mmCIF file of N, CA and C in Angstrom:
data_model
loop_
_atom_site.group_PDB
_atom_site.id
_atom_site.type_symbol
_atom_site.label_atom_id
_atom_site.label_comp_id
_atom_site.label_asym_id
_atom_site.label_seq_id
_atom_site.Cartn_x
_atom_site.Cartn_y
_atom_site.Cartn_z
ATOM 1 N N MET A 4 71.578 150.384 -91.527
ATOM 2 C CA MET A 4 70.737 149.214 -91.699
ATOM 3 C C MET A 4 69.234 149.526 -92.028
ATOM 4 N N SER A 5 68.688 148.740 -92.831
ATOM 5 C CA SER A 5 67.398 148.981 -93.436
ATOM 6 C C SER A 5 66.295 148.708 -92.373
ATOM 7 N N LYS A 6 65.330 149.637 -92.423
ATOM 8 C CA LYS A 6 64.128 149.727 -91.398
ATOM 9 C C LYS A 6 62.947 149.072 -92.115
ATOM 10 N N ILE A 7 62.833 149.376 -93.342
ATOM 11 C CA ILE A 7 61.543 148.922 -94.122
ATOM 12 C C ILE A 7 61.583 147.447 -94.401
ATOM 13 N N ASN A 8 60.527 146.641 -94.171
ATOM 14 C CA ASN A 8 60.303 145.193 -94.535
ATOM 15 C C ASN A 8 59.416 145.068 -95.575
ATOM 16 N N LEU A 9 59.406 144.035 -96.436
ATOM 17 C CA LEU A 9 58.460 143.710 -97.554
ATOM 18 C C LEU A 9 57.028 143.577 -97.016
ATOM 19 N N ASN A 10 56.910 143.258 -95.746
ATOM 20 C CA ASN A 10 55.553 142.997 -95.299
ATOM 21 C C ASN A 10 54.941 144.217 -94.590
ATOM 22 N N ASP A 11 55.747 145.410 -94.625
ATOM 23 C CA ASP A 11 55.056 146.634 -93.949
ATOM 24 C C ASP A 11 54.003 147.162 -94.744
ATOM 25 N N LYS A 12 53.031 147.713 -93.954
ATOM 26 C CA LYS A 12 51.888 148.584 -94.462
ATOM 27 C C LYS A 12 52.435 149.904 -94.808
ATOM 28 N N PHE A 13 51.734 150.612 -95.419
ATOM 29 C CA PHE A 13 52.225 152.050 -95.934
ATOM 30 C C PHE A 13 52.411 152.916 -94.587
ATOM 31 N N SER A 14 51.472 152.824 -93.605
ATOM 32 C CA SER A 14 51.563 153.366 -92.447
ATOM 33 C C SER A 14 52.867 153.108 -91.595
ATOM 34 N N ASP A 15 53.147 151.833 -91.716
ATOM 35 C CA ASP A 15 54.326 151.261 -91.054
ATOM 36 C C ASP A 15 55.641 151.872 -91.473
ATOM 37 N N ILE A 16 55.727 152.087 -92.812
ATOM 38 C CA ILE A 16 56.677 152.679 -93.501
ATOM 39 C C ILE A 16 56.894 154.135 -93.203
ATOM 40 N N ILE A 17 55.846 154.825 -93.165
ATOM 41 C CA ILE A 17 55.832 156.117 -92.708
ATOM 42 C C ILE A 17 56.357 156.441 -91.342
ATOM 43 N N ILE A 18 55.910 155.637 -90.372
ATOM 44 C CA ILE A 18 56.280 155.526 -88.968
ATOM 45 C C ILE A 18 57.847 155.383 -88.848
ATOM 46 N N LYS A 19 58.254 154.368 -89.542
ATOM 47 C CA LYS A 19 59.624 153.978 -89.556
ATOM 48 C C LYS A 19 60.502 154.942 -90.023
ATOM 49 N N LEU A 20 60.329 155.469 -91.187
ATOM 50 C CA LEU A 20 61.086 156.392 -91.856
ATOM 51 C C LEU A 20 61.206 157.701 -90.977
ATOM 52 N N SER A 21 59.898 158.229 -90.558
ATOM 53 C CA SER A 21 59.875 159.420 -89.777
ATOM 54 C C SER A 21 60.189 159.262 -88.371
ATOM 55 N N GLU A 22 60.441 158.102 -87.735
ATOM 56 C CA GLU A 22 60.760 158.021 -86.434
ATOM 57 C C GLU A 22 59.847 158.864 -85.613
ATOM 58 N N GLY A 23 58.674 158.996 -86.039
ATOM 59 C CA GLY A 23 57.724 159.860 -85.188
ATOM 60 C C GLY A 23 57.892 161.399 -85.396
ATOM 61 N N ASN A 24 58.927 161.751 -86.130
ATOM 62 C CA ASN A 24 59.180 163.385 -86.148
ATOM 63 C C ASN A 24 58.098 163.939 -87.122
ATOM 64 N N PRO A 25 57.377 164.950 -86.576
ATOM 65 C CA PRO A 25 56.340 165.505 -87.337
ATOM 66 C C PRO A 25 56.976 166.191 -88.764
ATOM 67 N N GLY A 26 58.176 166.779 -88.658
ATOM 68 C CA GLY A 26 58.663 167.379 -89.985
ATOM 69 C C GLY A 26 59.094 166.348 -91.023
ATOM 70 N N ALA A 27 59.507 165.162 -90.411
ATOM 71 C CA ALA A 27 59.894 163.963 -91.386
ATOM 72 C C ALA A 27 58.599 163.425 -91.913
ATOM 73 N N MET A 28 57.534 163.435 -91.178
ATOM 74 C CA MET A 28 56.163 162.930 -91.688
ATOM 75 C C MET A 28 55.745 163.801 -92.882
ATOM 76 N N THR A 29 55.839 165.067 -92.560
ATOM 77 C CA THR A 29 55.401 166.150 -93.565
ATOM 78 C C THR A 29 56.275 165.919 -94.910
ATOM 79 N N THR A 30 57.478 165.703 -94.730
ATOM 80 C CA THR A 30 58.298 165.388 -95.880
ATOM 81 C C THR A 30 57.865 164.242 -96.698
ATOM 82 N N LEU A 31 57.577 163.195 -95.988
ATOM 83 C CA LEU A 31 57.042 161.890 -96.555
ATOM 84 C C LEU A 31 55.665 162.070 -97.439
ATOM 85 N N PHE A 32 54.732 162.866 -96.694
ATOM 86 C CA PHE A 32 53.537 163.350 -97.236
ATOM 87 C C PHE A 32 53.528 164.128 -98.436
ATOM 88 N N GLU A 33 54.656 165.014 -98.453
ATOM 89 C CA GLU A 33 54.839 165.967 -99.585
ATOM 90 C C GLU A 33 55.300 165.112 -100.768
ATOM 91 N N ILE A 34 56.087 164.102 -100.510
ATOM 92 C CA ILE A 34 56.512 163.087 -101.466
ATOM 93 C C ILE A 34 55.233 162.329 -102.089
ATOM 94 N N MET A 35 54.504 161.898 -101.086
ATOM 95 C CA MET A 35 53.184 161.270 -101.661
ATOM 96 C C MET A 35 52.208 162.039 -102.491
ATOM 97 N N LYS A 36 52.247 163.370 -102.241
ATOM 98 C CA LYS A 36 51.466 164.378 -102.969
ATOM 99 C C LYS A 36 51.917 164.437 -104.528
ATOM 100 N N VAL A 37 53.308 164.519 -104.543
ATOM 101 C CA VAL A 37 53.949 164.654 -105.881
ATOM 102 C C VAL A 37 53.715 163.456 -106.634
ATOM 103 N N LYS A 38 53.852 162.282 -105.920
ATOM 104 C CA LYS A 38 53.800 161.003 -106.715
ATOM 105 C C LYS A 38 52.506 160.375 -106.598
ATOM 106 N N LYS A 39 51.410 161.186 -106.379
ATOM 107 C CA LYS A 39 49.990 160.570 -106.210
ATOM 108 C C LYS A 39 49.741 159.641 -107.443
ATOM 109 N N ASN A 40 49.116 158.712 -107.130
ATOM 110 C CA ASN A 40 48.616 157.738 -108.098
ATOM 111 C C ASN A 40 49.874 156.821 -108.606
ATOM 112 N N GLU A 41 50.899 156.982 -108.084
ATOM 113 C CA GLU A 41 52.219 156.357 -108.459
ATOM 114 C C GLU A 41 52.660 155.468 -107.181
ATOM 115 N N GLU A 42 51.906 154.725 -106.704
ATOM 116 C CA GLU A 42 52.175 153.823 -105.497
ATOM 117 C C GLU A 42 53.764 153.193 -105.531
ATOM 118 N N ILE A 43 53.919 152.518 -106.636
ATOM 119 C CA ILE A 43 55.181 151.856 -106.897
ATOM 120 C C ILE A 43 56.356 152.902 -106.794
ATOM 121 N N SER A 44 56.155 153.986 -107.614
ATOM 122 C CA SER A 44 57.214 155.015 -107.640
ATOM 123 C C SER A 44 57.347 155.654 -106.196
ATOM 124 N N CYS A 45 56.467 155.801 -105.460
ATOM 125 C CA CYS A 45 56.616 156.416 -104.132
ATOM 126 C C CYS A 45 57.094 155.439 -102.939
ATOM 127 N N ILE A 46 56.794 154.082 -103.195
ATOM 128 C CA ILE A 46 57.488 153.171 -102.378
ATOM 129 C C ILE A 46 59.019 153.065 -102.828
ATOM 130 N N SER A 47 59.223 153.248 -104.056
ATOM 131 C CA SER A 47 60.815 153.103 -104.479
ATOM 132 C C SER A 47 61.454 154.224 -103.904
ATOM 133 N N THR A 48 60.803 155.466 -103.916
ATOM 134 C CA THR A 48 61.667 156.569 -103.328
ATOM 135 C C THR A 48 61.799 156.347 -101.808
ATOM 136 N N PHE A 49 60.796 155.719 -101.161
ATOM 137 C CA PHE A 49 60.918 155.506 -99.692
ATOM 138 C C PHE A 49 62.098 154.464 -99.538
ATOM 139 N N LEU A 50 62.164 153.572 -100.442
ATOM 140 C CA LEU A 50 63.255 152.514 -100.291
ATOM 141 C C LEU A 50 64.622 153.102 -100.373
ATOM 142 N N VAL A 51 64.627 154.005 -101.372
ATOM 143 C CA VAL A 51 66.009 154.853 -101.490
ATOM 144 C C VAL A 51 66.348 155.709 -100.096
ATOM 145 N N ILE A 52 65.195 156.265 -99.565
ATOM 146 C CA ILE A 52 65.406 157.087 -98.433
ATOM 147 C C ILE A 52 65.901 156.152 -97.231
ATOM 148 N N ASP A 53 65.427 154.848 -97.189
ATOM 149 C CA ASP A 53 65.867 153.787 -96.375
ATOM 150 C C ASP A 53 67.429 153.611 -96.596
ATOM 151 N N THR A 54 67.717 153.289 -97.853
ATOM 152 C CA THR A 54 69.016 153.149 -98.223
ATOM 153 C C THR A 54 70.024 154.299 -97.847
ATOM 154 N N MET A 55 69.505 155.378 -97.819
ATOM 155 C CA MET A 55 70.397 156.661 -97.501
ATOM 156 C C MET A 55 70.501 156.765 -96.021
ATOM 157 N N GLU A 56 69.680 155.945 -95.308
ATOM 158 C CA GLU A 56 69.637 155.895 -93.852
ATOM 159 C C GLU A 56 69.266 157.358 -93.261
ATOM 160 N N LEU A 57 68.236 157.936 -93.992
ATOM 161 C CA LEU A 57 67.763 159.140 -93.585
ATOM 162 C C LEU A 57 66.519 159.079 -92.880
ATOM 163 N N TYR A 58 66.488 159.129 -91.583
ATOM 164 C CA TYR A 58 65.327 158.991 -90.662
ATOM 165 C C TYR A 58 65.157 160.106 -89.893
ATOM 166 N N GLY A 59 63.925 160.284 -89.462
ATOM 167 C CA GLY A 59 63.563 161.254 -88.468
ATOM 168 C C GLY A 59 63.958 162.730 -88.733
ATOM 169 N N SER A 60 64.717 163.265 -87.970
ATOM 170 C CA SER A 60 65.204 164.538 -88.084
ATOM 171 C C SER A 60 66.119 164.918 -89.115
ATOM 172 N N HIS A 61 66.860 163.847 -89.485
ATOM 173 C CA HIS A 61 67.834 163.952 -90.790
ATOM 174 C C HIS A 61 66.932 164.094 -91.995
ATOM 175 N N LEU A 62 65.949 163.326 -92.036
ATOM 176 C CA LEU A 62 65.005 163.370 -93.291
ATOM 177 C C LEU A 62 64.367 164.669 -93.408
ATOM 178 N N TYR A 63 63.972 165.278 -92.278
ATOM 179 C CA TYR A 63 63.218 166.642 -92.270
ATOM 180 C C TYR A 63 64.345 167.608 -92.582
ATOM 181 N N MET A 64 65.632 167.454 -92.156
ATOM 182 C CA MET A 64 66.793 168.509 -92.351
ATOM 183 C C MET A 64 66.989 168.590 -93.972
ATOM 184 N N LEU A 65 66.772 167.288 -94.605
ATOM 185 C CA LEU A 65 67.085 167.315 -96.127
ATOM 186 C C LEU A 65 65.985 168.233 -96.704
ATOM 187 N N TRP A 66 64.790 168.018 -96.415
ATOM 188 C CA TRP A 66 63.732 168.808 -97.024
ATOM 189 C C TRP A 66 63.735 170.219 -96.677
ATOM 190 N N ASN A 67 63.915 170.458 -95.318
ATOM 191 C CA ASN A 67 63.766 171.818 -94.805
ATOM 192 C C ASN A 67 64.958 172.710 -94.997
ATOM 193 N N ASP A 68 65.922 172.168 -94.519
ATOM 194 C CA ASP A 68 67.270 172.945 -94.441
ATOM 195 C C ASP A 68 68.145 172.790 -95.683
ATOM 196 N N CYS A 69 68.322 171.643 -96.283
ATOM 197 C CA CYS A 69 69.028 171.611 -97.470
ATOM 198 C C CYS A 69 68.361 172.043 -98.760
ATOM 199 N N CYS A 70 66.958 171.695 -98.861
ATOM 200 C CA CYS A 70 66.255 171.956 -100.021
ATOM 201 C C CYS A 70 65.185 173.191 -99.815
ATOM 202 N N ASN A 71 65.201 173.870 -98.881
ATOM 203 C CA ASN A 71 64.382 175.025 -98.523
ATOM 204 C C ASN A 71 62.853 174.662 -98.751
ATOM 205 N N ARG A 72 62.626 173.521 -98.163
ATOM 206 C CA ARG A 72 61.059 173.038 -98.266
ATOM 207 C C ARG A 72 60.598 172.840 -99.884
ATOM 208 N N ASP A 73 61.452 172.602 -100.680
ATOM 209 C CA ASP A 73 61.092 172.352 -102.078
ATOM 210 C C ASP A 73 61.216 170.848 -102.296
ATOM 211 N N ILE A 74 59.995 170.277 -102.427
ATOM 212 C CA ILE A 74 59.899 168.930 -102.451
ATOM 213 C C ILE A 74 60.528 168.202 -103.765
ATOM 214 N N ASN A 75 60.424 168.983 -104.836
ATOM 215 C CA ASN A 75 61.033 168.624 -106.155
ATOM 216 C C ASN A 75 62.654 168.579 -106.082
ATOM 217 N N GLU A 76 63.130 169.586 -105.334
ATOM 218 C CA GLU A 76 64.612 169.543 -105.076
ATOM 219 C C GLU A 76 64.993 168.466 -104.288
ATOM 220 N N THR A 77 64.167 168.133 -103.193
ATOM 221 C CA THR A 77 64.477 166.915 -102.228
ATOM 222 C C THR A 77 64.431 165.744 -103.110
ATOM 223 N N LEU A 78 63.392 165.695 -104.073
ATOM 224 C CA LEU A 78 63.316 164.414 -104.898
ATOM 225 C C LEU A 78 64.532 164.371 -105.848
ATOM 226 N N ASN A 79 65.159 165.428 -106.278
ATOM 227 C CA ASN A 79 66.353 165.513 -107.239
ATOM 228 C C ASN A 79 67.379 164.917 -106.348
ATOM 229 N N VAL A 80 67.702 165.349 -105.092
ATOM 230 C CA VAL A 80 68.710 164.876 -104.334
ATOM 231 C C VAL A 80 68.628 163.412 -104.298
ATOM 232 N N ILE A 81 67.396 162.841 -103.891
ATOM 233 C CA ILE A 81 67.181 161.491 -103.696
ATOM 234 C C ILE A 81 67.470 160.736 -105.024
ATOM 235 N N ASN A 82 66.950 161.163 -106.195
ATOM 236 C CA ASN A 82 67.294 160.538 -107.399
ATOM 237 C C ASN A 82 68.775 160.504 -107.776
ATOM 238 N N ASN A 83 69.524 161.732 -107.481
ATOM 239 C CA ASN A 83 70.965 161.753 -107.753
ATOM 240 C C ASN A 83 71.695 160.840 -106.883
ATOM 241 N N TYR A 84 71.115 160.509 -105.519
ATOM 242 C CA TYR A 84 71.768 159.621 -104.629
ATOM 243 C C TYR A 84 71.586 158.144 -105.377
ATOM 244 N N GLN A 85 70.375 157.791 -105.813
ATOM 245 C CA GLN A 85 70.122 156.509 -106.374
ATOM 246 C C GLN A 85 71.038 156.437 -107.703
ATOM 247 N N LEU A 86 71.306 157.508 -108.524
ATOM 248 C CA LEU A 86 72.154 157.411 -109.564
ATOM 249 C C LEU A 86 73.649 157.388 -109.265
ATOM 250 N N GLY A 87 74.119 157.475 -108.047
ATOM 251 C CA GLY A 87 75.403 157.436 -107.698
ATOM 252 C C GLY A 87 75.951 158.888 -107.717
ATOM 253 N N LYS A 88 75.231 159.987 -108.043
ATOM 254 C CA LYS A 88 76.064 161.267 -108.327
ATOM 255 C C LYS A 88 76.080 161.974 -106.979
ATOM 256 N N ILE A 89 75.405 161.594 -105.928
ATOM 257 C CA ILE A 89 75.500 162.141 -104.557
ATOM 258 C C ILE A 89 75.780 160.755 -103.697
ATOM 259 N N THR A 90 76.748 160.809 -102.894
ATOM 260 C CA THR A 90 77.292 159.864 -102.068
ATOM 261 C C THR A 90 76.831 159.941 -100.593
ATOM 262 N N ASN A 91 77.104 158.888 -99.952
ATOM 263 C CA ASN A 91 77.070 158.857 -98.471
ATOM 264 C C ASN A 91 77.839 159.788 -97.773
ATOM 265 N N ILE A 92 79.019 160.006 -98.406
ATOM 266 C CA ILE A 92 79.842 161.121 -97.626
ATOM 267 C C ILE A 92 79.150 162.485 -97.936
ATOM 268 N N ASP A 93 78.558 162.802 -99.024
ATOM 269 C CA ASP A 93 77.834 163.933 -99.284
ATOM 270 C C ASP A 93 76.663 163.966 -98.265
ATOM 271 N N ILE A 94 75.955 163.119 -97.903
ATOM 272 C CA ILE A 94 74.821 162.868 -97.016
ATOM 273 C C ILE A 94 75.421 163.275 -95.642
ATOM 274 N N ASN A 95 76.405 162.624 -95.297
ATOM 275 C CA ASN A 95 77.046 162.823 -93.822
ATOM 276 C C ASN A 95 77.587 164.227 -93.689
ATOM 277 N N GLU A 96 78.164 164.676 -94.664
ATOM 278 C CA GLU A 96 78.853 166.198 -94.522
ATOM 279 C C GLU A 96 77.746 167.266 -94.444
ATOM 280 N N ARG A 97 76.719 166.989 -95.279
ATOM 281 C CA ARG A 97 75.691 167.991 -95.476
ATOM 282 C C ARG A 97 74.302 167.851 -94.544
ATOM 283 N N ILE A 98 74.286 166.709 -93.835
ATOM 284 C CA ILE A 98 72.956 166.380 -93.069
ATOM 285 C C ILE A 98 73.396 166.001 -91.664
ATOM 286 N N LYS A 99 74.028 164.703 -91.815
ATOM 287 C CA LYS A 99 74.236 164.046 -90.575
ATOM 288 C C LYS A 99 75.296 164.455 -89.464
ATOM 289 N N ASN A 100 76.333 165.138 -90.094
ATOM 290 C CA ASN A 100 77.350 165.634 -89.148
ATOM 291 C C ASN A 100 77.356 167.086 -88.843
ATOM 292 N N VAL A 101 76.323 167.716 -89.090
ATOM 293 C CA VAL A 101 76.068 169.251 -88.977
ATOM 294 C C VAL A 101 74.813 169.479 -88.155
ATOM 295 N N GLY A 102 74.734 170.586 -87.532
ATOM 296 C CA GLY A 102 73.517 170.886 -86.774
ATOM 297 C C GLY A 102 72.325 171.353 -87.502
ATOM 298 N N TYR A 103 72.695 171.932 -88.757
ATOM 299 C CA TYR A 103 71.814 172.422 -89.680
ATOM 300 C C TYR A 103 72.300 172.035 -91.122
ATOM 301 N N GLY A 104 71.318 171.419 -91.828
ATOM 302 C CA GLY A 104 71.670 170.906 -93.198
ATOM 303 C C GLY A 104 72.186 171.966 -94.201
ATOM 304 N N LYS A 105 73.059 171.460 -94.984
ATOM 305 C CA LYS A 105 73.715 172.371 -95.992
ATOM 306 C C LYS A 105 73.094 172.035 -97.387
ATOM 307 N N SER A 106 72.981 172.968 -98.133
ATOM 308 C CA SER A 106 72.368 172.809 -99.527
ATOM 309 C C SER A 106 73.329 171.829 -100.398
ATOM 310 N N PHE A 107 72.418 171.156 -101.358
ATOM 311 C CA PHE A 107 73.064 170.367 -102.277
ATOM 312 C C PHE A 107 73.093 170.879 -103.585
ATOM 313 N N ALA A 108 72.852 172.144 -103.663
ATOM 314 C CA ALA A 108 72.732 172.881 -105.059
ATOM 315 C C ALA A 108 74.035 172.753 -105.920
ATOM 316 N N ASP A 109 75.148 172.801 -105.341
ATOM 317 C CA ASP A 109 76.309 172.659 -106.063
ATOM 318 C C ASP A 109 76.350 171.328 -106.746
ATOM 319 N N LEU A 110 76.206 170.224 -105.974
ATOM 320 C CA LEU A 110 76.231 168.880 -106.457
ATOM 321 C C LEU A 110 75.259 168.621 -107.421
ATOM 322 N N LEU A 111 73.997 169.263 -107.250
ATOM 323 C CA LEU A 111 72.912 169.009 -108.314
ATOM 324 C C LEU A 111 73.182 169.730 -109.713
ATOM 325 N N GLU A 112 73.980 170.958 -109.583
ATOM 326 C CA GLU A 112 74.387 171.740 -110.814
ATOM 327 C C GLU A 112 75.468 170.955 -111.473
ATOM 328 N N LYS A 113 76.296 170.461 -110.702
ATOM 329 C CA LYS A 113 77.372 169.644 -111.232
ATOM 330 C C LYS A 113 76.864 168.408 -111.959
ATOM 331 N N SER A 114 75.964 167.756 -111.358
ATOM 332 C CA SER A 114 75.263 166.516 -112.096
ATOM 333 C C SER A 114 74.502 166.911 -113.265
ATOM 334 N N GLU A 115 73.816 167.969 -113.330
ATOM 335 C CA GLU A 115 73.256 168.536 -114.533
ATOM 336 C C GLU A 115 74.230 168.866 -115.732
ATOM 337 N N SER A 116 75.264 169.436 -115.158
ATOM 338 C CA SER A 116 76.191 169.949 -116.364
ATOM 339 C C SER A 116 76.851 168.656 -116.959
ATOM 340 N N ASN A 117 76.865 167.524 -116.093
ATOM 341 C CA ASN A 117 77.560 166.345 -116.672
ATOM 342 C C ASN A 117 76.646 165.490 -117.484
ATOM 343 N N GLU A 118 75.344 165.774 -117.751
ATOM 344 C CA GLU A 118 74.419 165.108 -118.510
ATOM 345 C C GLU A 118 74.537 165.383 -119.901
#
């Protein structure tokens, strides 16, 4: 279920998505750094994260564990999810149902070779 509302301030969005988790906040701030001056793009990325239902520690696991703190790879996973190349099943198997996130490299390579 979605956490972000249309009336939310930017700070509210950060708090809701991060659930107060410092690592998740760092992830969101890293996204903001990459997308500086692109507020709409940043918010659309946050909406995809909300759709993925990656909050708090799971969001941190995506960036830290699955993508080795590479924000561009993290954004690549998010973009591929938005395009339907990464599914909720993939998210559950690699982030939500494990104690330590697993890499998406194989799925990203497969999606690049299909382009």
